[in-house]
Tab-separated table of C-alpha atoms in Angstrom:
chain	number	residue	atom	x	y	z
R	1	MET	CA	7.200	4.985	-9.837
R	2	PHE	CA	9.748	6.680	-7.568
R	3	ILE	CA	8.435	9.320	-5.111
R	4	ASP	CA	11.014	11.291	-3.086
R	5	GLU	CA	8.610	13.785	-1.438
R	6	ALA	CA	5.265	13.309	0.302
R	7	ILE	CA	2.869	15.472	2.354
R	8	ILE	CA	0.810	13.512	4.853
R	9	ARG	CA	-1.750	14.439	7.560
R	10	VAL	CA	-1.439	12.571	10.919
R	11	LYS	CA	-3.880	12.463	13.766
R	12	ALA	CA	-3.021	10.738	17.008
R	13	GLY	CA	-5.855	9.059	18.979
R	14	ASP	CA	-7.934	10.870	21.478
R	15	GLY	CA	-7.926	9.821	25.073
R	16	GLY	CA	-10.848	7.839	26.547
R	17	ASN	CA	-13.315	9.540	28.808
R	18	GLY	CA	-13.286	8.982	32.543
R	19	CYS	CA	-16.241	7.064	33.944
R	20	LEU	CA	-18.909	8.277	36.356
R	21	ALA	CA	-19.924	5.194	38.387
R	22	PHE	CA	-20.835	4.186	42.001
R	23	ARG	CA	-20.404	0.698	43.342
R	24	ARG	CA	-23.299	-1.175	44.878
R	25	GLU	CA	-22.049	-3.778	47.290
R	26	LYS	CA	-24.076	-5.832	49.735
R	27	PHE	CA	-21.997	-4.935	52.800
R	28	VAL	CA	-21.153	-1.427	51.829
R	29	PRO	CA	-24.116	0.574	52.838
R	30	ARG	CA	-23.185	3.887	51.216
R	31	GLY	CA	-21.159	2.425	48.372
R	32	GLY	CA	-18.651	4.856	46.788
R	33	PRO	CA	-17.352	6.264	43.632
R	34	SER	CA	-15.846	3.560	41.301
R	35	GLY	CA	-15.424	5.273	37.916
R	36	GLY	CA	-12.147	4.235	36.208
R	37	ASP	CA	-9.909	6.421	34.057
R	38	GLY	CA	-9.865	6.461	30.312
R	39	GLY	CA	-7.106	4.990	28.262
R	40	ARG	CA	-4.514	6.934	26.389
R	41	GLY	CA	-4.922	7.496	22.660
R	42	GLY	CA	-2.444	5.883	20.280
R	43	ASN	CA	0.659	7.709	19.023
R	44	ILE	CA	1.661	8.114	15.375
R	45	VAL	CA	5.197	6.786	15.017
R	46	LEU	CA	7.484	7.078	12.009
R	47	ARG	CA	10.034	4.266	11.707
R	48	SER	CA	12.890	3.944	9.238
R	49	SER	CA	13.016	0.485	7.590
R	50	GLU	CA	15.539	-0.933	5.060
R	51	GLY	CA	12.624	-2.781	3.352
R	52	CYS	CA	11.239	0.601	2.330
R	53	ASN	CA	13.000	2.569	-0.398
R	54	THR	CA	10.429	5.057	-1.626
R	55	LEU	CA	7.597	7.247	-0.304
R	56	LEU	CA	5.187	5.969	-2.901
R	57	HIS	CA	2.804	4.398	-0.356
R	58	PHE	CA	2.195	7.922	1.108
R	59	LYS	CA	1.076	9.288	-2.267
R	60	TYR	CA	-2.106	7.183	-2.336
R	61	ASN	CA	-2.766	7.177	1.462
R	62	PRO	CA	-1.900	10.645	2.729
R	63	GLU	CA	-4.041	10.586	5.867
R	64	HIS	CA	-3.261	8.438	8.895
R	65	LYS	CA	-5.202	8.296	12.176
R	66	ALA	CA	-4.436	6.349	15.309
R	67	ASP	CA	-7.084	4.549	17.467
R	68	ARG	CA	-8.548	6.386	20.471
R	69	GLY	CA	-8.251	5.009	23.992
R	70	ARG	CA	-11.162	3.111	25.516
R	71	HIS	CA	-13.352	4.841	27.978
R	72	GLY	CA	-13.079	4.062	31.682
R	73	GLU	CA	-15.552	1.589	33.263
R	74	GLY	CA	-17.077	0.932	36.688
R	75	SER	CA	-15.389	-0.984	39.364
R	76	ASN	CA	-12.353	1.249	38.969
R	77	LYS	CA	-11.521	-0.312	35.570
R	78	THR	CA	-9.131	1.782	33.523
R	79	GLY	CA	-9.762	1.883	29.811
R	80	LYS	CA	-7.314	0.177	27.466
R	81	SER	CA	-4.695	2.402	25.871
R	82	ALA	CA	-4.548	2.297	22.143
R	83	SER	CA	-1.636	0.787	20.350
R	84	PRO	CA	0.610	3.179	18.270
R	85	THR	CA	0.230	3.400	14.521
R	86	VAL	CA	3.615	2.817	12.895
R	87	LEU	CA	4.420	4.342	9.482
R	88	LEU	CA	7.454	3.029	7.656
R	89	VAL	CA	9.825	5.426	5.875
R	90	PRO	CA	13.089	4.715	4.058
R	91	PRO	CA	16.433	5.572	5.764
R	92	GLY	CA	17.549	8.962	4.532
R	93	SER	CA	14.135	10.550	4.999
R	94	ILE	CA	13.807	13.990	6.632
R	95	VAL	CA	10.639	15.018	8.367
R	96	PHE	CA	9.436	18.646	8.283
R	97	ASP	CA	6.495	20.420	9.744
R	98	ALA	CA	4.495	21.370	6.558
R	99	ASP	CA	3.053	24.491	8.214
R	100	THR	CA	6.196	26.101	9.697
R	101	GLY	CA	9.004	24.504	7.604
R	102	GLU	CA	10.762	23.357	10.863
R	103	GLN	CA	12.912	20.221	10.495
R	104	LEU	CA	11.582	17.702	13.001
R	105	PHE	CA	13.729	14.582	12.497
R	106	ASP	CA	16.388	13.060	10.221
R	107	PHE	CA	16.370	9.290	9.742
R	108	ASP	CA	20.080	8.611	8.990
R	109	GLU	CA	20.046	4.950	9.833
R	110	PRO	CA	17.555	2.033	9.924
R	111	GLU	CA	15.268	1.210	12.855
R	112	GLN	CA	15.026	4.736	14.253
R	113	GLU	CA	11.778	5.939	15.539
R	114	TYR	CA	10.141	9.408	15.880
R	115	ILE	CA	6.806	10.069	17.550
R	116	ALA	CA	5.132	12.456	15.064
R	117	ALA	CA	1.968	12.981	17.061
R	118	HIS	CA	1.279	12.094	20.681
R	119	GLY	CA	-2.060	10.519	21.704
R	120	GLY	CA	-4.302	12.334	24.186
R	121	LYS	CA	-4.343	11.388	27.779
R	122	GLY	CA	-7.297	9.609	29.257
R	123	GLY	CA	-9.775	11.495	31.405
R	124	ARG	CA	-9.957	10.845	35.109
R	125	GLY	CA	-12.999	8.899	36.502
R	126	ASN	CA	-14.986	10.085	39.474
R	127	ALA	CA	-13.146	7.785	41.834
R	128	ARG	CA	-10.155	10.172	41.495
R	129	PHE	CA	-12.073	13.137	42.841
R	130	ALA	CA	-13.182	11.496	46.098
R	131	THR	CA	-12.159	13.385	49.222
R	132	SER	CA	-13.054	13.340	52.913
R	133	THR	CA	-15.531	16.061	52.365
R	134	ASN	CA	-16.824	14.972	48.995
R	135	GLN	CA	-17.302	11.281	49.233
R	136	ALA	CA	-19.660	10.892	46.277
R	137	PRO	CA	-18.299	13.088	43.543
R	138	ARG	CA	-20.237	13.324	40.289
R	139	HIS	CA	-17.407	14.906	38.381
R	140	HIS	CA	-15.344	13.133	35.720
R	141	GLU	CA	-13.093	14.285	32.847
R	142	PRO	CA	-13.267	13.833	29.095
R	143	GLY	CA	-10.203	12.488	27.367
R	144	GLU	CA	-7.708	14.874	25.790
R	145	LEU	CA	-7.563	15.309	22.014
R	146	GLY	CA	-4.695	13.727	20.168
R	147	GLU	CA	-2.153	15.826	18.311
R	148	GLU	CA	-2.912	16.606	14.665
R	149	ARG	CA	-0.395	17.974	12.129
R	150	THR	CA	0.753	18.038	8.586
R	151	LEU	CA	4.123	16.583	7.741
R	152	ARG	CA	6.366	16.876	4.661
R	153	ILE	CA	8.767	13.985	4.177
R	154	GLU	CA	11.741	14.314	1.850
R	155	LEU	CA	13.902	11.295	0.846
R	156	LYS	CA	17.524	12.081	0.157
R	157	LEU	CA	19.489	9.630	-1.920
R	158	LEU	CA	23.156	9.529	-0.876
R	159	ALA	CA	25.640	8.744	-3.640
R	160	ASP	CA	29.322	9.587	-4.134
R	161	VAL	CA	29.048	9.640	-7.921
R	162	GLY	CA	26.117	10.601	-10.155
R	163	LEU	CA	25.858	9.793	-13.886
R	164	VAL	CA	24.206	12.447	-16.099
R	165	GLY	CA	24.047	12.183	-19.885
R	166	PHE	CA	22.041	12.059	-23.055
R	167	PRO	CA	19.370	9.391	-23.479
R	168	ASN	CA	20.659	5.987	-24.673
R	169	ALA	CA	24.259	6.983	-23.807
R	170	GLY	CA	24.795	3.773	-21.756
R	171	LYS	CA	24.391	5.109	-18.236
R	172	SER	CA	22.191	2.210	-17.022
R	173	THR	CA	24.354	-0.342	-18.862
R	174	PHE	CA	27.430	1.048	-17.132
R	175	ILE	CA	25.815	0.837	-13.721
R	176	SER	CA	24.700	-2.831	-14.428
R	177	ARG	CA	28.273	-3.801	-15.308
R	178	VAL	CA	30.221	-2.236	-12.384
R	179	SER	CA	27.629	-2.883	-9.642
R	180	ALA	CA	24.947	-5.341	-8.613
R	181	ALA	CA	22.119	-2.979	-9.652
R	182	HIS	CA	19.577	-4.192	-12.267
R	183	PRO	CA	18.212	-1.029	-14.001
R	184	LYS	CA	15.907	-1.476	-16.928
R	185	ILE	CA	17.842	-1.427	-20.168
R	186	ALA	CA	16.236	-1.010	-23.676
R	187	ASP	CA	16.948	0.421	-27.100
R	188	TYR	CA	14.581	3.446	-26.745
R	189	PRO	CA	15.082	6.779	-24.973
R	190	PHE	CA	13.886	7.541	-21.461
R	191	THR	CA	13.940	3.960	-20.327
R	192	THR	CA	15.096	4.982	-16.824
R	193	LEU	CA	12.144	6.691	-15.054
R	194	GLU	CA	13.490	6.619	-11.517
R	195	PRO	CA	17.046	6.871	-10.000
R	196	ASN	CA	18.970	3.620	-9.788
R	197	LEU	CA	21.525	3.322	-6.881
R	198	GLY	CA	24.348	0.837	-7.189
R	199	VAL	CA	27.244	-0.066	-4.852
R	200	VAL	CA	30.716	-0.495	-6.215
R	201	ASP	CA	33.560	-2.126	-4.272
R	202	MET	CA	36.680	-0.086	-4.795
R	203	GLY	CA	38.928	-2.644	-3.084
């Protein structure tokens, strides 16, 4: 099956929460704040790949969510940031915001990347709020929410010549003879259920 349009829902990861902690050390009589910051949530990244030629994989899996960042820990330990979630699209794909219709990105060559949703920042731990007048702060921040949006992806097939005709007129046979394409050929109508793209060397 060939799919040239897909609507997907993406959700970037939330940031980790900052930590509320105080260190207890033998030779530090009053201790001090030691809550670390939360890690950043993972981004949703679209990447064009030559190994991908259809949007079929989005038809059965339309929702994608990135991992959240880890929470901060005591001893001023910052939570680990989440890795980005990478979604592969074919070159020639155009990304639109499904709600506004705005064009966001045009993948016109392989190995391009577009961050479709940014992960949330991690919250600050209480060690960040220590001042000369407030040496034992009990305040810390929650992580920010990751971006969430609905995308519409269209795949444009670029060709200089298109063949249109009646069933069993020999269109697929012609393409198989003049190019390296291998379309399905049979003696019944509507054998070709998806477009076939062949490359012809004109010398």
